[in-house]
mmCIF file of C-alpha atoms in Angstrom:
data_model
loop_
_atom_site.group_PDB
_atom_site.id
_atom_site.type_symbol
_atom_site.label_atom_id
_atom_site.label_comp_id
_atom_site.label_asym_id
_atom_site.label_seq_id
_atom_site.Cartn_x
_atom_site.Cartn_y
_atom_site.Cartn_z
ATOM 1 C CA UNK J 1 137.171 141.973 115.297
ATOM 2 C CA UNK J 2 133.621 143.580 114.187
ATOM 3 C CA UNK J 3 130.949 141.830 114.828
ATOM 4 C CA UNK J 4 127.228 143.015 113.010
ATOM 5 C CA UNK J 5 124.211 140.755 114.300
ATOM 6 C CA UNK J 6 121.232 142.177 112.714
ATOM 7 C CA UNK J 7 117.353 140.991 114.399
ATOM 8 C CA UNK J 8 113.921 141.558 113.494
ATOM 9 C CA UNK J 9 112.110 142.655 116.124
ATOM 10 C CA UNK J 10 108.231 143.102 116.848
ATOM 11 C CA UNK J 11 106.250 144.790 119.280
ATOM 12 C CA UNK J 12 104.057 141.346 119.819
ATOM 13 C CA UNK J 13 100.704 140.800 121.774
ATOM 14 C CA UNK J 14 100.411 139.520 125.256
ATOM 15 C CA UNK J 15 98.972 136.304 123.560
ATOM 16 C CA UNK J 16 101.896 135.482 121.275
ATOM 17 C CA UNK J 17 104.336 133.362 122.339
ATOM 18 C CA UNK J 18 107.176 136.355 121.162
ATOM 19 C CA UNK J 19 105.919 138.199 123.949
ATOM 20 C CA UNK J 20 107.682 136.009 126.226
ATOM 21 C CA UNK J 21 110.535 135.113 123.715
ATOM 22 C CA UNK J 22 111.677 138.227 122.395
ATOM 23 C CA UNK J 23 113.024 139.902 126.006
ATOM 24 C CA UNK J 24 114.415 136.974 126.405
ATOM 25 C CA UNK J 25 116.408 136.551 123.283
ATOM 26 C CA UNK J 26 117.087 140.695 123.841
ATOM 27 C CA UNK J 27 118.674 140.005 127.682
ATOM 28 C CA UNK J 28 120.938 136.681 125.949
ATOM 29 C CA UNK J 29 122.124 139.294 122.923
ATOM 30 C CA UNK J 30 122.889 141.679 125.755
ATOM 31 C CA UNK J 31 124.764 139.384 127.746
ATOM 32 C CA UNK J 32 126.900 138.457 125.025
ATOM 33 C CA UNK J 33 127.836 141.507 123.610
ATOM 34 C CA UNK J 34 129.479 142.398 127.490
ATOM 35 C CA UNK J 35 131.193 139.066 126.942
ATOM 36 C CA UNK J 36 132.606 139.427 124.260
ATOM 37 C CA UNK J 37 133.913 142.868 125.027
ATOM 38 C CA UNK J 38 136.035 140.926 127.540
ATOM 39 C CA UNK J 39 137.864 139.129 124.526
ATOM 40 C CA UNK J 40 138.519 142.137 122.595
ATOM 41 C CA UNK J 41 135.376 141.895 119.940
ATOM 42 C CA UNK J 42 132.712 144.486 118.975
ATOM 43 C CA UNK J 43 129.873 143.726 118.781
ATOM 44 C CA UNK J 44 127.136 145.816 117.203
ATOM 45 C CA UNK J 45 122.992 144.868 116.936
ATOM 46 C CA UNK J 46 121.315 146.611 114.577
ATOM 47 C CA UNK J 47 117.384 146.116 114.234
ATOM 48 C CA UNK J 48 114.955 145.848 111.299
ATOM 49 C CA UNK J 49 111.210 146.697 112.107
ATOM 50 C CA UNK J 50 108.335 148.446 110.950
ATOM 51 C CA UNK J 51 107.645 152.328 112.447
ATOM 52 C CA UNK J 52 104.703 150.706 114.666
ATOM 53 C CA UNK J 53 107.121 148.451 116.434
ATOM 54 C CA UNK J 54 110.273 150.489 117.238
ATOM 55 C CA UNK J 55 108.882 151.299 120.901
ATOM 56 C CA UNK J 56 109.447 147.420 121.888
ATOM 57 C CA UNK J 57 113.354 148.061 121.323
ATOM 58 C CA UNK J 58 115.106 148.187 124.123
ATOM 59 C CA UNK J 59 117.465 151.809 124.914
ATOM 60 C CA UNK J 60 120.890 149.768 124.466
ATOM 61 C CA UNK J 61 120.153 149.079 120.698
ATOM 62 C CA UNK J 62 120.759 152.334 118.900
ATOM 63 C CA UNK J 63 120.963 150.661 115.046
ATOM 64 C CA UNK J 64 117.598 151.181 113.888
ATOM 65 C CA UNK J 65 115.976 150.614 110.706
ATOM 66 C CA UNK J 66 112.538 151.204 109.198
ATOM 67 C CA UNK J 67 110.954 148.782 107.220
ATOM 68 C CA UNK J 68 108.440 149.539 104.549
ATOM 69 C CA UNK J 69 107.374 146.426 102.618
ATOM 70 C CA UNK J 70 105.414 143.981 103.787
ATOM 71 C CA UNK J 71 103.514 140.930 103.195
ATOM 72 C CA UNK J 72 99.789 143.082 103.761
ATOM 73 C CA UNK J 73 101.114 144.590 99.937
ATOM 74 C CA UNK J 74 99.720 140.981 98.661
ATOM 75 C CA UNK J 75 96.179 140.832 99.397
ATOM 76 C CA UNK J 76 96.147 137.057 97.820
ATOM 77 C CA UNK J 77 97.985 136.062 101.102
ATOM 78 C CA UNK J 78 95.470 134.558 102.866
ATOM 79 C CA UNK J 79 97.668 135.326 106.420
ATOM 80 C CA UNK J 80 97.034 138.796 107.014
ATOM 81 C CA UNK J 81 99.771 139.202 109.576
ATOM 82 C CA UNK J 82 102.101 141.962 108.552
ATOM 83 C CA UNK J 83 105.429 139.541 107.769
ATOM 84 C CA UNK J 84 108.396 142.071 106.915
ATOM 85 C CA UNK J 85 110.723 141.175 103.330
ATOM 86 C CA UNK J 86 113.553 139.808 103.646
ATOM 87 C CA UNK J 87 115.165 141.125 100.792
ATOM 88 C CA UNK J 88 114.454 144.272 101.885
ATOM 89 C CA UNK J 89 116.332 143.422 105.640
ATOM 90 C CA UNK J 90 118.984 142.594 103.594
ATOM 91 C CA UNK J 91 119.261 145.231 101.908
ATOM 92 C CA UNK J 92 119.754 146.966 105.486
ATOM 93 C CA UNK J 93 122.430 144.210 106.253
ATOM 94 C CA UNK J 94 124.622 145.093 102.927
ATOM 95 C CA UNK J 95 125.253 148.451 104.367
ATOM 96 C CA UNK J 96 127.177 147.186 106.851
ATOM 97 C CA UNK J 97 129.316 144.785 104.489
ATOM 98 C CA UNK J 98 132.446 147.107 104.376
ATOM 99 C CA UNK J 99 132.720 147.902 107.577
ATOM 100 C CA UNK J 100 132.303 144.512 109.943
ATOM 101 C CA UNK J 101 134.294 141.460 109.899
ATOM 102 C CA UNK J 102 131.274 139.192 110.324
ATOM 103 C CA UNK J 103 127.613 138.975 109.486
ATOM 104 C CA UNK J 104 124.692 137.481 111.931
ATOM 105 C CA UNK J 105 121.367 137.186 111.051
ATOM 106 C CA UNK J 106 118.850 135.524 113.610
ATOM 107 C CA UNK J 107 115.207 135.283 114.014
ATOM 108 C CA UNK J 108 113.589 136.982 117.115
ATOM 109 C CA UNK J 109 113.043 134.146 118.671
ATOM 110 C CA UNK J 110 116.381 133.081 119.065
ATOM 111 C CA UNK J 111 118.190 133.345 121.935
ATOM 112 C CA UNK J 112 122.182 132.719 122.099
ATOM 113 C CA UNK J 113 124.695 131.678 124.514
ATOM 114 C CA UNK J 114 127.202 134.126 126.892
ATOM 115 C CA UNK J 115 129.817 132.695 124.669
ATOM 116 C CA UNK J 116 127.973 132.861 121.005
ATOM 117 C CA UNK J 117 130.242 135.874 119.628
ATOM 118 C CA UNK J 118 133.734 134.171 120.431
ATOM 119 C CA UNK J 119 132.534 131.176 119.030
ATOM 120 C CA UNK J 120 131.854 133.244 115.546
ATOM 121 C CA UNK J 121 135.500 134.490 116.051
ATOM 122 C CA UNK J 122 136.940 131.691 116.076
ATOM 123 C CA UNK J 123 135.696 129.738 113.495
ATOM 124 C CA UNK J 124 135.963 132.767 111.396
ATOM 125 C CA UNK J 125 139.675 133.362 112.277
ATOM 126 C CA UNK J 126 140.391 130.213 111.416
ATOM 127 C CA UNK J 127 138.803 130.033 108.349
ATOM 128 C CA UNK J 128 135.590 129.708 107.640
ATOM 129 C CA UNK J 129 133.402 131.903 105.477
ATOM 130 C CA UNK J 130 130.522 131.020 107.571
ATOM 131 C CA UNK J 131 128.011 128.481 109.023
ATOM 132 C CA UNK J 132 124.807 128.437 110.237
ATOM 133 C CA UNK J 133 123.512 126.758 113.436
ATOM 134 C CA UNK J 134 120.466 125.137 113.851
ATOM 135 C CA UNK J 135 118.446 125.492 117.580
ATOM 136 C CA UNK J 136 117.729 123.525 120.802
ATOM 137 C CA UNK J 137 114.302 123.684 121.604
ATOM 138 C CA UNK J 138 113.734 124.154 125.003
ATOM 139 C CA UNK J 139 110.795 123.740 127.202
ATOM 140 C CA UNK J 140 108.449 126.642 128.012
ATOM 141 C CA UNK J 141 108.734 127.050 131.688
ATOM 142 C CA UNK J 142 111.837 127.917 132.518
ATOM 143 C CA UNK J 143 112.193 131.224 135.332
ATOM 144 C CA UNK J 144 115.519 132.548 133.894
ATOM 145 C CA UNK J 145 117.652 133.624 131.208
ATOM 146 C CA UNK J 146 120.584 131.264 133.206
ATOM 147 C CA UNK J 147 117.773 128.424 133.169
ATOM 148 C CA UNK J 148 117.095 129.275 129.539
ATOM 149 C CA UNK J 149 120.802 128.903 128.644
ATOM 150 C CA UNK J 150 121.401 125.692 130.699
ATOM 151 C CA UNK J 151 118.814 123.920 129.415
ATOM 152 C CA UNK J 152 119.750 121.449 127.493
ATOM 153 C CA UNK J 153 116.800 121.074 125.301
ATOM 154 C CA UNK J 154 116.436 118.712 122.091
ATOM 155 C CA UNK J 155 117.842 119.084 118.238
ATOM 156 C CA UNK J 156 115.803 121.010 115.759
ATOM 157 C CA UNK J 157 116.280 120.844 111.875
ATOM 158 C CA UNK J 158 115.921 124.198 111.343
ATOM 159 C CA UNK J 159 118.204 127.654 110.005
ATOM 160 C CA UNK J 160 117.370 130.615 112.421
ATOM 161 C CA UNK J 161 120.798 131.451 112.606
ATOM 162 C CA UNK J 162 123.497 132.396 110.129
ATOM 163 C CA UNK J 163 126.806 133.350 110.658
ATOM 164 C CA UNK J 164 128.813 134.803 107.740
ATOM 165 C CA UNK J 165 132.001 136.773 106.116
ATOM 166 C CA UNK J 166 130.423 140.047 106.360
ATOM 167 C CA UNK J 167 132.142 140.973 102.559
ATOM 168 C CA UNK J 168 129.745 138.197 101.235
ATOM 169 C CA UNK J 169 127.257 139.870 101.785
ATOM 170 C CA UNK J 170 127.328 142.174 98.329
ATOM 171 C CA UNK J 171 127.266 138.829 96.618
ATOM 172 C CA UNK J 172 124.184 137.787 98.128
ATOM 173 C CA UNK J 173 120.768 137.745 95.893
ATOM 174 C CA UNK J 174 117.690 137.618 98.182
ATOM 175 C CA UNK J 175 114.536 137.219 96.953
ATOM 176 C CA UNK J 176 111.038 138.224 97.513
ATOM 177 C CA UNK J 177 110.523 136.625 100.347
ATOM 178 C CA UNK J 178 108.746 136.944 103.827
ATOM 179 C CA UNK J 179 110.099 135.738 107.228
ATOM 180 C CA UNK J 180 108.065 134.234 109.718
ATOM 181 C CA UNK J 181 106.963 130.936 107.072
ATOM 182 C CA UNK J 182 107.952 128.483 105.630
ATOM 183 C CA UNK J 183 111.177 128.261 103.075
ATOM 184 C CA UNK J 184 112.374 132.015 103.743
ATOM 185 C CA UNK J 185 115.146 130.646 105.651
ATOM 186 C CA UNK J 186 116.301 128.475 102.773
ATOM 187 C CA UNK J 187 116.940 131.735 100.398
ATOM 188 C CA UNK J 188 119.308 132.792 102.648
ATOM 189 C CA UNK J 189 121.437 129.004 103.441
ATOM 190 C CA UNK J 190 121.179 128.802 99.279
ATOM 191 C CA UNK J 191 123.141 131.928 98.958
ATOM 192 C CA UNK J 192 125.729 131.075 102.059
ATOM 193 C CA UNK J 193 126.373 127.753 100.471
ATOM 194 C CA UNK J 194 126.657 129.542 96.812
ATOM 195 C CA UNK J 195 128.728 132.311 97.774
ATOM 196 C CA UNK J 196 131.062 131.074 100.693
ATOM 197 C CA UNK J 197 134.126 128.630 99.341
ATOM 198 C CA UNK J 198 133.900 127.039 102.849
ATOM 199 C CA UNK J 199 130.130 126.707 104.804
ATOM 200 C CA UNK J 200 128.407 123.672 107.324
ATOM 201 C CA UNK J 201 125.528 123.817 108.935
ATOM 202 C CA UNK J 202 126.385 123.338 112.565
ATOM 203 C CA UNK J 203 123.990 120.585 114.050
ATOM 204 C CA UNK J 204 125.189 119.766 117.241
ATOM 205 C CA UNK J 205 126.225 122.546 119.242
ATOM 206 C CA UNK J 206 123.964 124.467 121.878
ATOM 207 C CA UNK J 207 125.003 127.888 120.639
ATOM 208 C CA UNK J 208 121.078 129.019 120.209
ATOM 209 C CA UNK J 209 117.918 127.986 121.739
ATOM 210 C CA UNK J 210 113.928 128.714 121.179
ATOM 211 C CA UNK J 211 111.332 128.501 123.784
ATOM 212 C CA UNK J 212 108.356 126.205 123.121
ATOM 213 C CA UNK J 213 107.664 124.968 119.789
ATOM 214 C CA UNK J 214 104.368 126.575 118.912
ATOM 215 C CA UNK J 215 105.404 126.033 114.607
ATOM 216 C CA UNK J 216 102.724 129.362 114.021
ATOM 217 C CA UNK J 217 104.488 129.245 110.758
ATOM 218 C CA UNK J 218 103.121 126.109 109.901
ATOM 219 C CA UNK J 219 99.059 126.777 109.908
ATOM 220 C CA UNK J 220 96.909 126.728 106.624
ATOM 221 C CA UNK J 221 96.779 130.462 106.359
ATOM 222 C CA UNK J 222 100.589 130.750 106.814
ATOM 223 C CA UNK J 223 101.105 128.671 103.932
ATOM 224 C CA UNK J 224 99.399 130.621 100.967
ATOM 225 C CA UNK J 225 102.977 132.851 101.680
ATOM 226 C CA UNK J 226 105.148 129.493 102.656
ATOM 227 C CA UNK J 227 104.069 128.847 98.611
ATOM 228 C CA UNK J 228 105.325 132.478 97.811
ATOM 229 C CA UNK J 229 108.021 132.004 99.332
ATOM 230 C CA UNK J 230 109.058 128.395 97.413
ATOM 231 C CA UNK J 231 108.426 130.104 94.362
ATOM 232 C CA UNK J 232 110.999 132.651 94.796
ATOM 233 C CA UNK J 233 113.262 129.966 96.292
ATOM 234 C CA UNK J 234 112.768 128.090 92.637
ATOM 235 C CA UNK J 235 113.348 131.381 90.753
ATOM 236 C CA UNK J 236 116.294 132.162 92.894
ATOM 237 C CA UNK J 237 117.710 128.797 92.206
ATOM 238 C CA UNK J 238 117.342 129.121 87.970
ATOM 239 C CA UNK J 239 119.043 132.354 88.773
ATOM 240 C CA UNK J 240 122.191 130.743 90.458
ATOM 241 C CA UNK J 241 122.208 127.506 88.095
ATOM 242 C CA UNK J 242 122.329 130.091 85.275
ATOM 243 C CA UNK J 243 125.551 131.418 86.711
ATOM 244 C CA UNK J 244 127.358 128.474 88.078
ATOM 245 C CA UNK J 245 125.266 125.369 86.465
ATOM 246 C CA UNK J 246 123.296 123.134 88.217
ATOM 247 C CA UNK J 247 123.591 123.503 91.999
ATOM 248 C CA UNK J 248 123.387 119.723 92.815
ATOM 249 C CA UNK J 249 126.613 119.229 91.286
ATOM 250 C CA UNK J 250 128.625 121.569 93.130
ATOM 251 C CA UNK J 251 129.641 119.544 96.287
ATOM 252 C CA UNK J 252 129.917 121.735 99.166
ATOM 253 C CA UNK J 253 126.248 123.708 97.716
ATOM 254 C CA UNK J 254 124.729 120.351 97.930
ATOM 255 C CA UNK J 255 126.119 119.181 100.971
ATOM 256 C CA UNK J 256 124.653 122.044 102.891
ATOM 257 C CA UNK J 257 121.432 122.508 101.429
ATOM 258 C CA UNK J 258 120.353 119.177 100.665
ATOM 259 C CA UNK J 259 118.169 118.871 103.854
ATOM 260 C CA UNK J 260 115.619 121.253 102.848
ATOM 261 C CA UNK J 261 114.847 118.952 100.422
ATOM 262 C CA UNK J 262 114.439 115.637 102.736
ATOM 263 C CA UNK J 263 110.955 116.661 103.586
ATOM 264 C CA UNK J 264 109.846 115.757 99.700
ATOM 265 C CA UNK J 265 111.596 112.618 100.240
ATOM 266 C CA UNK J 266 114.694 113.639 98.045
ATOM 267 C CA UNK J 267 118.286 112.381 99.414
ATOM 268 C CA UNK J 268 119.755 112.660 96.407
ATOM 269 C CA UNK J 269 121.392 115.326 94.320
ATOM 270 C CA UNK J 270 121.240 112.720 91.339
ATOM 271 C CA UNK J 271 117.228 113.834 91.771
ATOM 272 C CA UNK J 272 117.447 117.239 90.415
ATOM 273 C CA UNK J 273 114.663 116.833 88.166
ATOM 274 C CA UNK J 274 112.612 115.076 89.784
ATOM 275 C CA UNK J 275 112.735 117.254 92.751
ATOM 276 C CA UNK J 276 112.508 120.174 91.008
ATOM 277 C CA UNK J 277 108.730 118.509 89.894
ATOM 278 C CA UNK J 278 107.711 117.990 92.849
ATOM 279 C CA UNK J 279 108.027 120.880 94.199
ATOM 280 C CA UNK J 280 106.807 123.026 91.803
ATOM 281 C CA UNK J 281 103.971 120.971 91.944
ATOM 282 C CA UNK J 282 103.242 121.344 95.567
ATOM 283 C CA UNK J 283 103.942 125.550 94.777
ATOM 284 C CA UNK J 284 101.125 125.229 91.791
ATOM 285 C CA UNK J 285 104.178 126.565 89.361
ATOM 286 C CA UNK J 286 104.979 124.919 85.802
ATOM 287 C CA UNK J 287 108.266 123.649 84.428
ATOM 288 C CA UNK J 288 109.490 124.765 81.188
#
């Protein structure tokens, strides 16, 4: 069993709250990988970053890759952090498609469990085409990566981790959009749920945790991209509904990616229209 866990990583500043949380989340990755040697699974990490920030990778992780587009090649954004594509880290992730049993992707900020990689196994091996699993938020001031992982922390509604068939991964169509804001992570659950015959968002385990929850993506500035970024979402759904009709009528689509929806007050797939209004409202887009 290959495993391919691809990150993002940044070389942040002393006041950002990824200074803290990124050696952390690199020290849990580490610790898992040993793990799961133990059980007989490979595990390879292979990073995504800019030229700037490859000096904040640590030795162990030999996969690099250099990023080149960023959200600074939109001067309308009025965020001027430089927020790397993530069609363009997937991209990076396809190459590894044919060779790897399964697929991780993960925000920075993420930190996983001694046990994470055996837990991909086996729901793999015994069946699944993939799943993604949503955080525990845990508070800021633990001393230790064991305190980190044995905290037990509280739910959090969000995707910052997917877990996928790595041949998938061909299928996938990601759009123009930038991590580190809001809807980017729902480009990628869309095209799990589309793609894989079986997929659940996992809820309720503690597989992954975040320090803190600082929401930087979240601010006024952020959101001229979070906008972007639900455009391309609503172009990337026409695109799929074109292909296999309208996604609120395919079951197990609906049943995972419902939720993003919740937040515009929208339960119900019967909604379609409606919801498609309202967002493209909030975006500043038109319908046809």
């Amino acid at each position: 069993m290959r495993i391919v866990h691809l990150i993002n990583t940044l070389d942040p500043k002393p006041s950002s709250d990824l200074f803290v949380a990124q050696p952390v989340t690199f020290e849990t990755l580490k610790r898992a990988k040993s793990y799961a040697a133990d059980f007989g699974i490979e595990v390879v990490h292979v990073t995504a970053c800019f030229e700037e920030e490859m000096n904040a990778i640590p030795s162990w992780i030999t996969e690099r890759h250099t990023l080149r587009v960023s959200s600074l090649d939109f001067p309308d954004f009025a965020d001027k952090r430089k927020l790397p594509s993530l069609k363009e880290i997937f991209e990076i992730a396809k190459t590894y498609a044919t060779d790897s049993d399964i697929f991780v992707y993960s925000n920075i900020d993420i930190g996983i469990q001694p046990f994470f990689y055996q837990m991909c196994a086996m729901h793999i091996g015994a069946g699944s085409d993939g799943f993604s699993v949503t955080r525990r938020t845990i508070p800021a001031e633990a001393k230790s990566v064991e305190e980190h992982c044995a905290s037990p922390g509280e739910k959090h509604p969000g995707d910052d981790c997917f877990v996928i068939k790595a041949g998938l991964l061909e299928k996938f169509d990601i759009p123009q959009v930038f991590s580190g804001v809001a809807w980017f992570d729902r480009a990628v659950l869309l095209n799990c749920a589309v793609h894989a015959t079986t997929f659940e968002r996992r809820t309720d385990d503690y597989r992954t945790f975040h320090i803190g929850e600082d929401q930087s993506w979240s601010n006024a500035k952020a959101s001229t991209i979070g906008r972007q970024n639900a455009r391309q979402v609503l172009a990337l759904i026409d695109r799929l509904e074109a292909q296999f009709g309208k996604l609120y009528d395919i079951e197990r689509v609906w049943k995972v990616f419902s939720h993003g929806y919740h937040v515009l007050g929208l339960d119900s797939p019967k909604k379609g229209t409606k919801l498609k209004r309202r967002l493209l409202s909030w975006v500043g887009a038109k319908s046809n």
